[in-house]
Tab-separated table of C-alpha atoms in Angstrom:
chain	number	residue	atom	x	y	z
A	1	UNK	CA	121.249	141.739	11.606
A	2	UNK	CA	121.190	139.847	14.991
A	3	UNK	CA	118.427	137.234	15.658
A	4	UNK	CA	116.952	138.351	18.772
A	5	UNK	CA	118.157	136.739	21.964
A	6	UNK	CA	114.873	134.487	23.759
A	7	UNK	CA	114.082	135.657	26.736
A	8	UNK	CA	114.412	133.220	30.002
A	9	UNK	CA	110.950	133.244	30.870
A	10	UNK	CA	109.515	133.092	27.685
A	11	UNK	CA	111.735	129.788	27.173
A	12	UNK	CA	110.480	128.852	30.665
A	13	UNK	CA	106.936	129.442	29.656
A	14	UNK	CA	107.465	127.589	26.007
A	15	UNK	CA	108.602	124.621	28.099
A	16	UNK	CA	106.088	124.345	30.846
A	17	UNK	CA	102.993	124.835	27.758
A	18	UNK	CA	105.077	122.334	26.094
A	19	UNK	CA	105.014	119.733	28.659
A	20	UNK	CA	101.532	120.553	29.526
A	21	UNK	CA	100.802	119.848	25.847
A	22	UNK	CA	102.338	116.518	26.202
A	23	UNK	CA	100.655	115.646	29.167
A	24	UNK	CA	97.112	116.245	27.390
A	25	UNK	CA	98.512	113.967	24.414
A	26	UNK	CA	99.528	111.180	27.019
A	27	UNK	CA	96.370	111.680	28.454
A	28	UNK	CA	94.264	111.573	25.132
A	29	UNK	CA	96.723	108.848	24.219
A	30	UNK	CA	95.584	107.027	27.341
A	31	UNK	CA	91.210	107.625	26.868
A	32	UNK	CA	92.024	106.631	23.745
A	33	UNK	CA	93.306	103.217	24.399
A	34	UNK	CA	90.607	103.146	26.738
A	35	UNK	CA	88.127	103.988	24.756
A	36	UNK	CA	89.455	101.274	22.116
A	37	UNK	CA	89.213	98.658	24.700
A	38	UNK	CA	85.304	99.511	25.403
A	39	UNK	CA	84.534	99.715	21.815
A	40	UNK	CA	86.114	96.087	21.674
A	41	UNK	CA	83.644	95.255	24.362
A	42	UNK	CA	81.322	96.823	22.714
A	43	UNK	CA	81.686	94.256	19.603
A	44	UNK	CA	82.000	91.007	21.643
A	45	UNK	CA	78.735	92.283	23.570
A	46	UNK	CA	76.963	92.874	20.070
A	47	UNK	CA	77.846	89.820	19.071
A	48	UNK	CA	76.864	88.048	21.693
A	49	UNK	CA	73.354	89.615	22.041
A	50	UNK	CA	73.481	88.572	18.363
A	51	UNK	CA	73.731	84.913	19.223
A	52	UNK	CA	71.636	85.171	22.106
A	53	UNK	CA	68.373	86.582	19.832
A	54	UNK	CA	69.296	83.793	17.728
A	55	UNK	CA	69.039	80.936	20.138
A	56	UNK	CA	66.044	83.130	21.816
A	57	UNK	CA	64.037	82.727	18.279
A	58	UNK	CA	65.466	79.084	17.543
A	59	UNK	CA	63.895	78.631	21.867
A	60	UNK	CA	60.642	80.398	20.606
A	61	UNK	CA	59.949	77.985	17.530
A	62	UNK	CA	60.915	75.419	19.567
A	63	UNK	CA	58.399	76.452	22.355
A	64	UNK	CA	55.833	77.141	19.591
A	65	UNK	CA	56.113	73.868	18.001
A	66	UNK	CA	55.755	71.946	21.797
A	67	UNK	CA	52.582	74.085	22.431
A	68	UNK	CA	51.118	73.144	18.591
A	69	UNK	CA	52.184	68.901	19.458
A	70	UNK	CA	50.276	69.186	22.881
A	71	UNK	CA	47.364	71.300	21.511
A	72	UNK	CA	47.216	68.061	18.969
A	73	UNK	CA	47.827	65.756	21.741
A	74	UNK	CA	44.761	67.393	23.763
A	75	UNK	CA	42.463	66.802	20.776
A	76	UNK	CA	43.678	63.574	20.090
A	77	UNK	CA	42.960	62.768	23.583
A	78	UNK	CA	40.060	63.836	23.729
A	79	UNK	CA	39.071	62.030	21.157
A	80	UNK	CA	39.813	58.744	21.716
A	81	UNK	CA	38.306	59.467	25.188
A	82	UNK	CA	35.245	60.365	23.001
A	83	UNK	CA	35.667	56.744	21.480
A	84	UNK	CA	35.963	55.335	24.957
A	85	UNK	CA	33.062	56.237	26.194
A	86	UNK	CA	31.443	54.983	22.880
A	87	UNK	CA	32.460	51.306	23.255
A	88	UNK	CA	31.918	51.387	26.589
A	89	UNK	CA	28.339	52.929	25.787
A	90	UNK	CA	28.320	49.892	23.305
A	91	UNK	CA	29.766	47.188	25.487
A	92	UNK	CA	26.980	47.902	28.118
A	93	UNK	CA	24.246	47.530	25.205
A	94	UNK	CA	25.860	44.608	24.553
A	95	UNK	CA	26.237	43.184	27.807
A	96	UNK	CA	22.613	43.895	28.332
A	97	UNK	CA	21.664	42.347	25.358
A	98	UNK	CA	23.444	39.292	26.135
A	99	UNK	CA	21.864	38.946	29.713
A	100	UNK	CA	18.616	39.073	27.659
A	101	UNK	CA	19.412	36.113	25.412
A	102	UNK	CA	20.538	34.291	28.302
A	103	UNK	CA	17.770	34.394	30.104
A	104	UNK	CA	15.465	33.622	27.055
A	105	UNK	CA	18.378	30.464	26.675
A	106	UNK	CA	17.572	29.685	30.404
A	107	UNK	CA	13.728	29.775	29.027
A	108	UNK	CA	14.552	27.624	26.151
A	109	UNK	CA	16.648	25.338	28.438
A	110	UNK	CA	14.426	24.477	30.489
A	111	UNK	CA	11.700	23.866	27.849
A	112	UNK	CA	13.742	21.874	25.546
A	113	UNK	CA	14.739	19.565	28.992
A	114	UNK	CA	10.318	18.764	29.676
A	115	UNK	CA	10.104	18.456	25.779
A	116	UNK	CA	12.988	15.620	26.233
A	117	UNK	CA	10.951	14.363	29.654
A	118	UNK	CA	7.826	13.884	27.625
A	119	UNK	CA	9.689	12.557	24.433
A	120	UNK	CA	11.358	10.002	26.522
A	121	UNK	CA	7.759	9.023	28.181
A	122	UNK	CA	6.527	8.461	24.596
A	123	UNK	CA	9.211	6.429	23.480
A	124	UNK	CA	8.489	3.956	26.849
A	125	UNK	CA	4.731	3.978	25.947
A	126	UNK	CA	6.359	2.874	22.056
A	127	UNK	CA	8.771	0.607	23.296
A	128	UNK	CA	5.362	-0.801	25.662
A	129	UNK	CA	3.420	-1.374	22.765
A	130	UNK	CA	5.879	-2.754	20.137
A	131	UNK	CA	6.254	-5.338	23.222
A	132	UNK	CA	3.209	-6.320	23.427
A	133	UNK	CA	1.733	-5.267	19.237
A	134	UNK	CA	4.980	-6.327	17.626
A	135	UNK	CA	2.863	-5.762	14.265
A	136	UNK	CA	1.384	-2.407	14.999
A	137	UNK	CA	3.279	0.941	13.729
A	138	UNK	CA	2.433	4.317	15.765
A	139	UNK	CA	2.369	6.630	12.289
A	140	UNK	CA	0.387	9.767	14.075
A	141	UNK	CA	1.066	11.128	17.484
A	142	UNK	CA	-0.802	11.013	20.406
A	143	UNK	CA	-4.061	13.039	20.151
A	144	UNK	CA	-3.398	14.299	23.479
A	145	UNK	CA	-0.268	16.327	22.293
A	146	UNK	CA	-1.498	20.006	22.568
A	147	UNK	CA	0.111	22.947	20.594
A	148	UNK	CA	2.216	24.062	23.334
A	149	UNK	CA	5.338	22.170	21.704
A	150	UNK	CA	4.462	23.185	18.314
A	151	UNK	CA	4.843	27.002	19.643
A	152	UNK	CA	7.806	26.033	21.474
A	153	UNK	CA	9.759	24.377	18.495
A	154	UNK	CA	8.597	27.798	16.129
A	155	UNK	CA	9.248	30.143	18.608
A	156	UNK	CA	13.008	28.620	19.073
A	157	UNK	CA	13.524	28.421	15.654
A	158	UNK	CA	12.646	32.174	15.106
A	159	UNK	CA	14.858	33.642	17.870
A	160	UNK	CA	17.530	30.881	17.084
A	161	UNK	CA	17.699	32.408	13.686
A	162	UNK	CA	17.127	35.839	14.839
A	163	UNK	CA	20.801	35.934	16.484
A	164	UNK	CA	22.115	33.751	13.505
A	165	UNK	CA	21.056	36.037	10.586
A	166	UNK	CA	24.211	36.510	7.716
A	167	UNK	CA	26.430	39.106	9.671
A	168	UNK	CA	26.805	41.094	6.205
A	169	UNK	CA	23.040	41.310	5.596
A	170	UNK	CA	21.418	44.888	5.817
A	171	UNK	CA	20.020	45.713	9.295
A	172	UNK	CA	16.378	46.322	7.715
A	173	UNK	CA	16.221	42.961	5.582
A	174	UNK	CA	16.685	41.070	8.642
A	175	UNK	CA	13.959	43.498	10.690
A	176	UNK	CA	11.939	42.577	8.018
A	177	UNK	CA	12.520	38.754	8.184
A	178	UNK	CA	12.138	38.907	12.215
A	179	UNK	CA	8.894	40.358	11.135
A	180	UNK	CA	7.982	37.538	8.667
A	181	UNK	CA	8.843	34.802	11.213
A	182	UNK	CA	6.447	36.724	13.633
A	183	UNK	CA	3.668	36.631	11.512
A	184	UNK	CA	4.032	33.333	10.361
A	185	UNK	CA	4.045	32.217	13.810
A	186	UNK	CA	1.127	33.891	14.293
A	187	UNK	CA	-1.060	32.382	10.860
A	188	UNK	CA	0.118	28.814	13.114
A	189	UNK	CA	-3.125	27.452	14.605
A	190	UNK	CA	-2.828	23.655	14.019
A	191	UNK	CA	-0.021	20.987	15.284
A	192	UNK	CA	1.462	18.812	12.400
A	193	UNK	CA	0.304	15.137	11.684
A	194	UNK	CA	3.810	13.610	11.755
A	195	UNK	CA	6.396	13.873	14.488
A	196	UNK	CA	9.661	16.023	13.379
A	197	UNK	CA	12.267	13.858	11.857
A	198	UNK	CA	16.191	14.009	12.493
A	199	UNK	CA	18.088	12.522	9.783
A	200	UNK	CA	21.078	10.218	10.815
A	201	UNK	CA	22.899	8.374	8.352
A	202	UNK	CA	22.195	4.171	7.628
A	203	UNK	CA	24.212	2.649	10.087
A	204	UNK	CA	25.257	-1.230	10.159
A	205	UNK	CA	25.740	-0.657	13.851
A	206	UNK	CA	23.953	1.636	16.374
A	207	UNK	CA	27.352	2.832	17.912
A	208	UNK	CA	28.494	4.833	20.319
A	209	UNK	CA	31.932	5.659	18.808
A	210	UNK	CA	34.901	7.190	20.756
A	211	UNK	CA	35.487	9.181	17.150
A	212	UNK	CA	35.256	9.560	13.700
A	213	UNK	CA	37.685	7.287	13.123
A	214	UNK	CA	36.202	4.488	14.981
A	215	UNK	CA	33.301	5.231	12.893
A	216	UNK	CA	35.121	4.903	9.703
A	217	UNK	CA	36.827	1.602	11.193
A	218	UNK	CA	33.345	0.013	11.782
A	219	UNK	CA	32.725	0.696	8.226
A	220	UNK	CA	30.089	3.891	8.165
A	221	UNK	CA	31.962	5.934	4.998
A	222	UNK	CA	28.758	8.102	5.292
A	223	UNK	CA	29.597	11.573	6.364
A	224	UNK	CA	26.875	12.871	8.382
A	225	UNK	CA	25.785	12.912	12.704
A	226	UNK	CA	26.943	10.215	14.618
A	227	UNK	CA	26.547	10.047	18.370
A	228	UNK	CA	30.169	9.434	20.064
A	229	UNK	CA	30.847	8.601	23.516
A	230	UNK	CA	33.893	9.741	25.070
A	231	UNK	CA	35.729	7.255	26.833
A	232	UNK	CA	37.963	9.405	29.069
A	233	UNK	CA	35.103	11.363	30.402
A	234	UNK	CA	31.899	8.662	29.852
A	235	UNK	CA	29.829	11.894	28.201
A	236	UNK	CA	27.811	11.499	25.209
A	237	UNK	CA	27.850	13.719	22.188
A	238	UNK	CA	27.351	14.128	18.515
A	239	UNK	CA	29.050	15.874	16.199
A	240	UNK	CA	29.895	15.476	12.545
A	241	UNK	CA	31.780	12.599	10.504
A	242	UNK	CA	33.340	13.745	7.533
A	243	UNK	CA	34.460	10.943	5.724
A	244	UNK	CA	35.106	11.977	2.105
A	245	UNK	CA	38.156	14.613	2.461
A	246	UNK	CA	41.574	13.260	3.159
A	247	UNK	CA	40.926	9.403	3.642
A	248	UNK	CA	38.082	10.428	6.233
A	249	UNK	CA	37.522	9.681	9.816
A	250	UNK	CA	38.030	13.165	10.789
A	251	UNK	CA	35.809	14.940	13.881
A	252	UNK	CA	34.075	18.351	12.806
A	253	UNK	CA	34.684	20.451	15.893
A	254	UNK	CA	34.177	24.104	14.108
A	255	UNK	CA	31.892	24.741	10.836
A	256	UNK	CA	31.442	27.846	8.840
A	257	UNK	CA	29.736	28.317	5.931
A	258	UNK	CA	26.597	30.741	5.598
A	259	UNK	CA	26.718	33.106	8.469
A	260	UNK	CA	23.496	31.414	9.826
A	261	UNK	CA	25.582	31.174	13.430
A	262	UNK	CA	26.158	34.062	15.609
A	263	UNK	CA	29.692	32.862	17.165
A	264	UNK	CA	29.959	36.068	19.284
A	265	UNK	CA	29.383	33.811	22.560
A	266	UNK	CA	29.852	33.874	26.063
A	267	UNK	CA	32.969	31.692	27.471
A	268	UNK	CA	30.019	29.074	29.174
A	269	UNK	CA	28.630	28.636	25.369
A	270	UNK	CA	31.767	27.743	23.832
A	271	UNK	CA	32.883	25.864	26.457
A	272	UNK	CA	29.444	23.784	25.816
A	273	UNK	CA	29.030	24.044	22.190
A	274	UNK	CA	26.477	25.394	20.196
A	275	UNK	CA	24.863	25.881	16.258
A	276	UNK	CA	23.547	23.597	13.914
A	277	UNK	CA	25.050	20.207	13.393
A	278	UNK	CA	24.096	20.160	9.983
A	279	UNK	CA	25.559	23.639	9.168
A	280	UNK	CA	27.695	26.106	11.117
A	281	UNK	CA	28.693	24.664	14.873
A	282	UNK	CA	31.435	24.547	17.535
A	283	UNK	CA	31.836	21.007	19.022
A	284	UNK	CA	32.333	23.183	22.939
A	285	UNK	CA	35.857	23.440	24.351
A	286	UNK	CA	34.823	20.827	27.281
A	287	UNK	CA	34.651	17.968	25.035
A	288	UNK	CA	37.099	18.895	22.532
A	289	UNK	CA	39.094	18.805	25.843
A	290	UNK	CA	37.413	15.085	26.378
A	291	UNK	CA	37.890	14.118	23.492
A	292	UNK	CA	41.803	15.169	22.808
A	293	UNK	CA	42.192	12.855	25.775
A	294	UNK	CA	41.883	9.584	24.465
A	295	UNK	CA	44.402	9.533	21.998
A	296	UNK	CA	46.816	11.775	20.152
A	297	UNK	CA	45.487	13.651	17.524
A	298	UNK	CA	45.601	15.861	14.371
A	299	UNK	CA	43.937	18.898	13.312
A	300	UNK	CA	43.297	19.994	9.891
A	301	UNK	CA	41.400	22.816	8.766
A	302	UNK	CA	39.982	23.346	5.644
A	303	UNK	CA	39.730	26.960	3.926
A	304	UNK	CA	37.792	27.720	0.789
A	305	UNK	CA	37.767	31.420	-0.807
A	306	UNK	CA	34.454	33.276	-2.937
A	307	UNK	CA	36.499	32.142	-6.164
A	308	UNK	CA	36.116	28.258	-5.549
A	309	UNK	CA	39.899	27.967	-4.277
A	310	UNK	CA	40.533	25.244	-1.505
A	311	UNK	CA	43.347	25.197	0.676
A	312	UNK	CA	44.384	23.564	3.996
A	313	UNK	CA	46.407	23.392	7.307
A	314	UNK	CA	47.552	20.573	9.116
A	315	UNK	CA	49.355	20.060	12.287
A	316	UNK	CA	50.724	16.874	13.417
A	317	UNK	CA	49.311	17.017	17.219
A	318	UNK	CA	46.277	19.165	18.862
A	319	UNK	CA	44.816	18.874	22.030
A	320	UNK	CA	44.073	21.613	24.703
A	321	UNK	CA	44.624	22.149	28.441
A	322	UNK	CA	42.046	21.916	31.197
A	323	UNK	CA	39.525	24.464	32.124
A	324	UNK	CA	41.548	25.347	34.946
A	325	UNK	CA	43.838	26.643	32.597
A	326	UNK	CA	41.595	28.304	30.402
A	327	UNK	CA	41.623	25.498	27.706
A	328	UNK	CA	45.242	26.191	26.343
A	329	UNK	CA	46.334	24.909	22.793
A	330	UNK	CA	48.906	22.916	22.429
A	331	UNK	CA	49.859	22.639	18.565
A	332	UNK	CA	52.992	20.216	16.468
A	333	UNK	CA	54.517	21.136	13.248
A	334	UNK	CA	52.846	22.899	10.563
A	335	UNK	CA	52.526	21.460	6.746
A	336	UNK	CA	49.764	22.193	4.224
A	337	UNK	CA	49.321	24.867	1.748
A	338	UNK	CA	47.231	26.999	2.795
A	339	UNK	CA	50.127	28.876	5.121
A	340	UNK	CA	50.679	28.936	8.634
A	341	UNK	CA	48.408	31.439	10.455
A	342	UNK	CA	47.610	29.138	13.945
A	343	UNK	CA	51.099	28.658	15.084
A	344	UNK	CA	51.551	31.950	16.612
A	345	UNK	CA	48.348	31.209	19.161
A	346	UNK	CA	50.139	28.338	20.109
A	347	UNK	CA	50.245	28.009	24.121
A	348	UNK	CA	47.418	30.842	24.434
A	349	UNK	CA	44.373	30.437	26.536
A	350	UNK	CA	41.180	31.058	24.908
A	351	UNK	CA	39.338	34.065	25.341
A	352	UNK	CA	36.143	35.425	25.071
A	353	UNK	CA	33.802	38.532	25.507
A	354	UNK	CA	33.289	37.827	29.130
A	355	UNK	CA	36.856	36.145	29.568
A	356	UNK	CA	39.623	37.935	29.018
A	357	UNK	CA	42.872	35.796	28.717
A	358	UNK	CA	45.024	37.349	25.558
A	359	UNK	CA	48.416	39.009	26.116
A	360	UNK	CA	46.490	42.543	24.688
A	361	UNK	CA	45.582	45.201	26.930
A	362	UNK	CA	42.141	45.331	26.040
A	363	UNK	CA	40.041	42.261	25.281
A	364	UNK	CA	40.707	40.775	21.673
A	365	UNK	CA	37.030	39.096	21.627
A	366	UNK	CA	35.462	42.725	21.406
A	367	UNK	CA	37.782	43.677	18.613
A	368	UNK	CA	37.609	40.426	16.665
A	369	UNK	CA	33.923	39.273	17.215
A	370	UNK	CA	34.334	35.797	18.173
A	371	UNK	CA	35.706	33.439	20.897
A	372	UNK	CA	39.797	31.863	20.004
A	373	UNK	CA	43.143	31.341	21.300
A	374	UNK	CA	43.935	34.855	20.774
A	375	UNK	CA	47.391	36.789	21.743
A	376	UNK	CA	47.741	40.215	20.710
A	377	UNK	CA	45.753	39.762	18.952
A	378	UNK	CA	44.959	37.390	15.881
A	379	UNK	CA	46.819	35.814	12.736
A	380	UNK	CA	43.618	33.569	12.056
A	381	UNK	CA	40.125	34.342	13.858
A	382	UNK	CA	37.939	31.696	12.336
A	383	UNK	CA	35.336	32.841	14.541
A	384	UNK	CA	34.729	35.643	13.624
A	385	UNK	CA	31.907	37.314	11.562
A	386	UNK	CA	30.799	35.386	8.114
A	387	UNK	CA	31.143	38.867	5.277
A	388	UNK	CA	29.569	37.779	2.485
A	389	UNK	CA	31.968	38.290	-0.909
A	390	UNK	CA	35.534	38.073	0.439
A	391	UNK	CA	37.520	41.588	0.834
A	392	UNK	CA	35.173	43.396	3.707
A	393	UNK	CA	34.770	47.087	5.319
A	394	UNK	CA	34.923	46.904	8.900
A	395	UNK	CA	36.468	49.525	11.688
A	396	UNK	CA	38.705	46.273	13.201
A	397	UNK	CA	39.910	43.252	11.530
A	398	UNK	CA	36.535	40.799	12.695
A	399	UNK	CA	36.015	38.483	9.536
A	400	UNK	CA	36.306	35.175	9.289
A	401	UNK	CA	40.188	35.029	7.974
A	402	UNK	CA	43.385	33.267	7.712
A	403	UNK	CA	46.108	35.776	7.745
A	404	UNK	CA	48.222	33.897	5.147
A	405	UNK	CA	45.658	32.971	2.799
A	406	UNK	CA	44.077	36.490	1.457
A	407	UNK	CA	45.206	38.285	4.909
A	408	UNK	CA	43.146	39.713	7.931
A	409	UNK	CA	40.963	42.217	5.284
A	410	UNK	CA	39.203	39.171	3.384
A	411	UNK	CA	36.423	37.224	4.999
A	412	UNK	CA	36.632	33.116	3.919
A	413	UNK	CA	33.643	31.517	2.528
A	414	UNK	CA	33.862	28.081	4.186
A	415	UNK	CA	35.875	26.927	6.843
A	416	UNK	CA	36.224	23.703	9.049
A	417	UNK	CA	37.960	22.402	11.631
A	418	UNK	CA	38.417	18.699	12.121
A	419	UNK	CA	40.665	16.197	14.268
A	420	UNK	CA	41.399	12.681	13.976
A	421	UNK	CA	43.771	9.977	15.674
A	422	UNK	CA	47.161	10.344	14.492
């Protein structure tokens, strides 16, 4: 049997549905490529957005953490402005205090110079009488004296002691002692029936000296007050001798000892001097000046901790610079062994609470407590506030210390200054 014979148009048809067909595949063929390319696109774009969350959360933390440092910054800021306005609140109560003590020093001043008028008229009327009674001796004072003096001297002596109290005493014991002194001031209704006496030490000659040194070359080995005059200047001054330590003749210009000085002073006190000859003093910057001027000398200072050890510091030359230039030290070479703690002030002006000359931006006087040569702002501040017992708690580094014997933390029992010709 004979397959049948296709038909023209049905192989016609079969051809054009065939090529149709093919057309659709090419054209599916074609989306599909298309469509492979997009979902490639697709990828990259997820991958992308992937990365970009990931740098949009690292940007966030980032952000978050900025916002937390200046929200710290803000209260930090805020706080020290809280601080600012707390010293400054302080510093004016200070400042106002001080304006009162000058003007009761003005008060004193004043006093002390008609006390010296009418001391100086007594001695003529002595020297008058032992001229023409060489054998009569004045042992009482003149009836005439009234109590006014007597006041004056007790009255000095409280508020001199009322700045001067020990720095690490308790507020209330020395309200209490204030108290004391007022009432025994007070209970005072009668003058005394001999004149105060001021020791001096037995001298074979009446001096003046130009220093300690000339002293101990006339032959006084006596530590104690001698009056000096200052050749370079023609001033008169006393100050203390100490001839026992280190083959003697040395100049006290700086004592410290009991805390009974207040050495938070004005740039006009230390450049005068003030304190106790016989205890805690500063000699005053003017005649240190003065008295650097007539020869080269040495400084030494002498440091003694609360467990009985003694060191020391010497320097081969000291002297300072003018007032015009703020008193500037000028220091040699270092030996001793107590360590070096002065050299780094070397070629600073001295500063004070109402002088600022340090290299700080804020006044080193208000943060240490005392008057130096400060810089930025202190290896050694022997001025500074007398802690009783060594190792002290204090908001700034203000004790009396030498920053390589003990460091800045521990407040020295005794300290001393002294110069002599080299």
């Amino acid at each position: 049997m004979h397959s049948p014979i296709p038909n023209q148009s049905e192989v016609a048809a079969l051809k054009l549905e065939l090529k149709r067909q093919q057309e659709q595949l090419e054209k599916l063929q074609r989306q599909l490529e298309h469509e492979g390319s997009l979902a490639t696109e697709v990828r990259a774009l997820h991958k992308e957005s992937n990365n970009m969350n990931s740098r949009i959360a690292h940007l966030y933390a980032q952000l978050l953490h900025e916002v937390i440092h200046k929200k710290d910054l803000a209260v930090e800021h805020q706080r020290f402005e809280s601080l600012l306005l707390n010293v400054t609140a302080q510093a004016l109560q200070m400042s106002s205090s001080y304006r009162e003590l000058e003007k009761k020093y003005v008060a004193l001043t004043s006093r002390i110079s008609s006390q010296n008028q009418f001391i100086a008229k007594l001695e003529k009327q002595c020297q008058c009488r032992d001229s023409s009674q060489p054998s009569l001796v004045m042992t009482e004072p003149p009836k005439s004296q009234s109590n006014d003096h007597l006041n004056y001297s007790i009255k000095a002596t409280i508020m001199t002691n009322d700045v001067q109290r020990d720095q690490s005493a308790p507020l209330h014991q020395r309200q209490a002692k204030t108290v004391e002194d007022q009432s025994l001031l007070t209970s005072t209704i009668s003058p005394p029936t001999e004149l105060p006496f001021v020791g001096f030490p037995v001298t074979n000659s009446p001096g003046p000296w130009r220093d300690c040194q000339h002293v101990l070359d006339s032959g006084e080995t006596t530590s104690g007050i001698y009056l000096l005059r200052l050749q370079s200047a023609n001033r008169l001054l006393q100050a203390w001798c100490e001839q026992s330590q280190a083959q003697g003749g040395w100049t006290v210009i700086q004592r410290r000892q009991d805390g009974s000085v207040n050495f938070f002073m004005t740039w006009e006190q230390y450049k005068q001097g003030f304190g106790n000859l016989n205890g805690e003093y500063w000699l005053g910057l003017e005649h240190l000046y003065w008295l650097t001027q007539q020869a080269k000398y040495k400084l030494r200072v002498f440091l003694e901790d609360w467990q009985g050890r003694q060191v020391f510091a010497e320097y081969d030359s000291f002297h300072l610079e003018p007032e015009n230039d703020w008193y500037r030290l000028r220091l040699g070479q270092y030996h001793g062994n107590a360590g070096d703690s002065l050299s780094w002030h070397n070629n600073k002006a001295f500063t004070t609470l109402d002088r600022d000359k340090d290299s700080y931006a804020g006044n080193c006087a208000h943060f240490q407590k005392g008057g130096w040569w400060y810089h930025m702002c202190a290896h050694s501040n022997l001025n500074g506030v007398w802690y009783r017992g060594g190792h002290y708690r204090s908001r700034y580094q203000d004790g009396v210390y030498w920053a390589e014997f003990h460091g800045g933390s521990y407040s020295l029992k005794r300290v001393s200054m002294m110069i002599k010709p080299t």
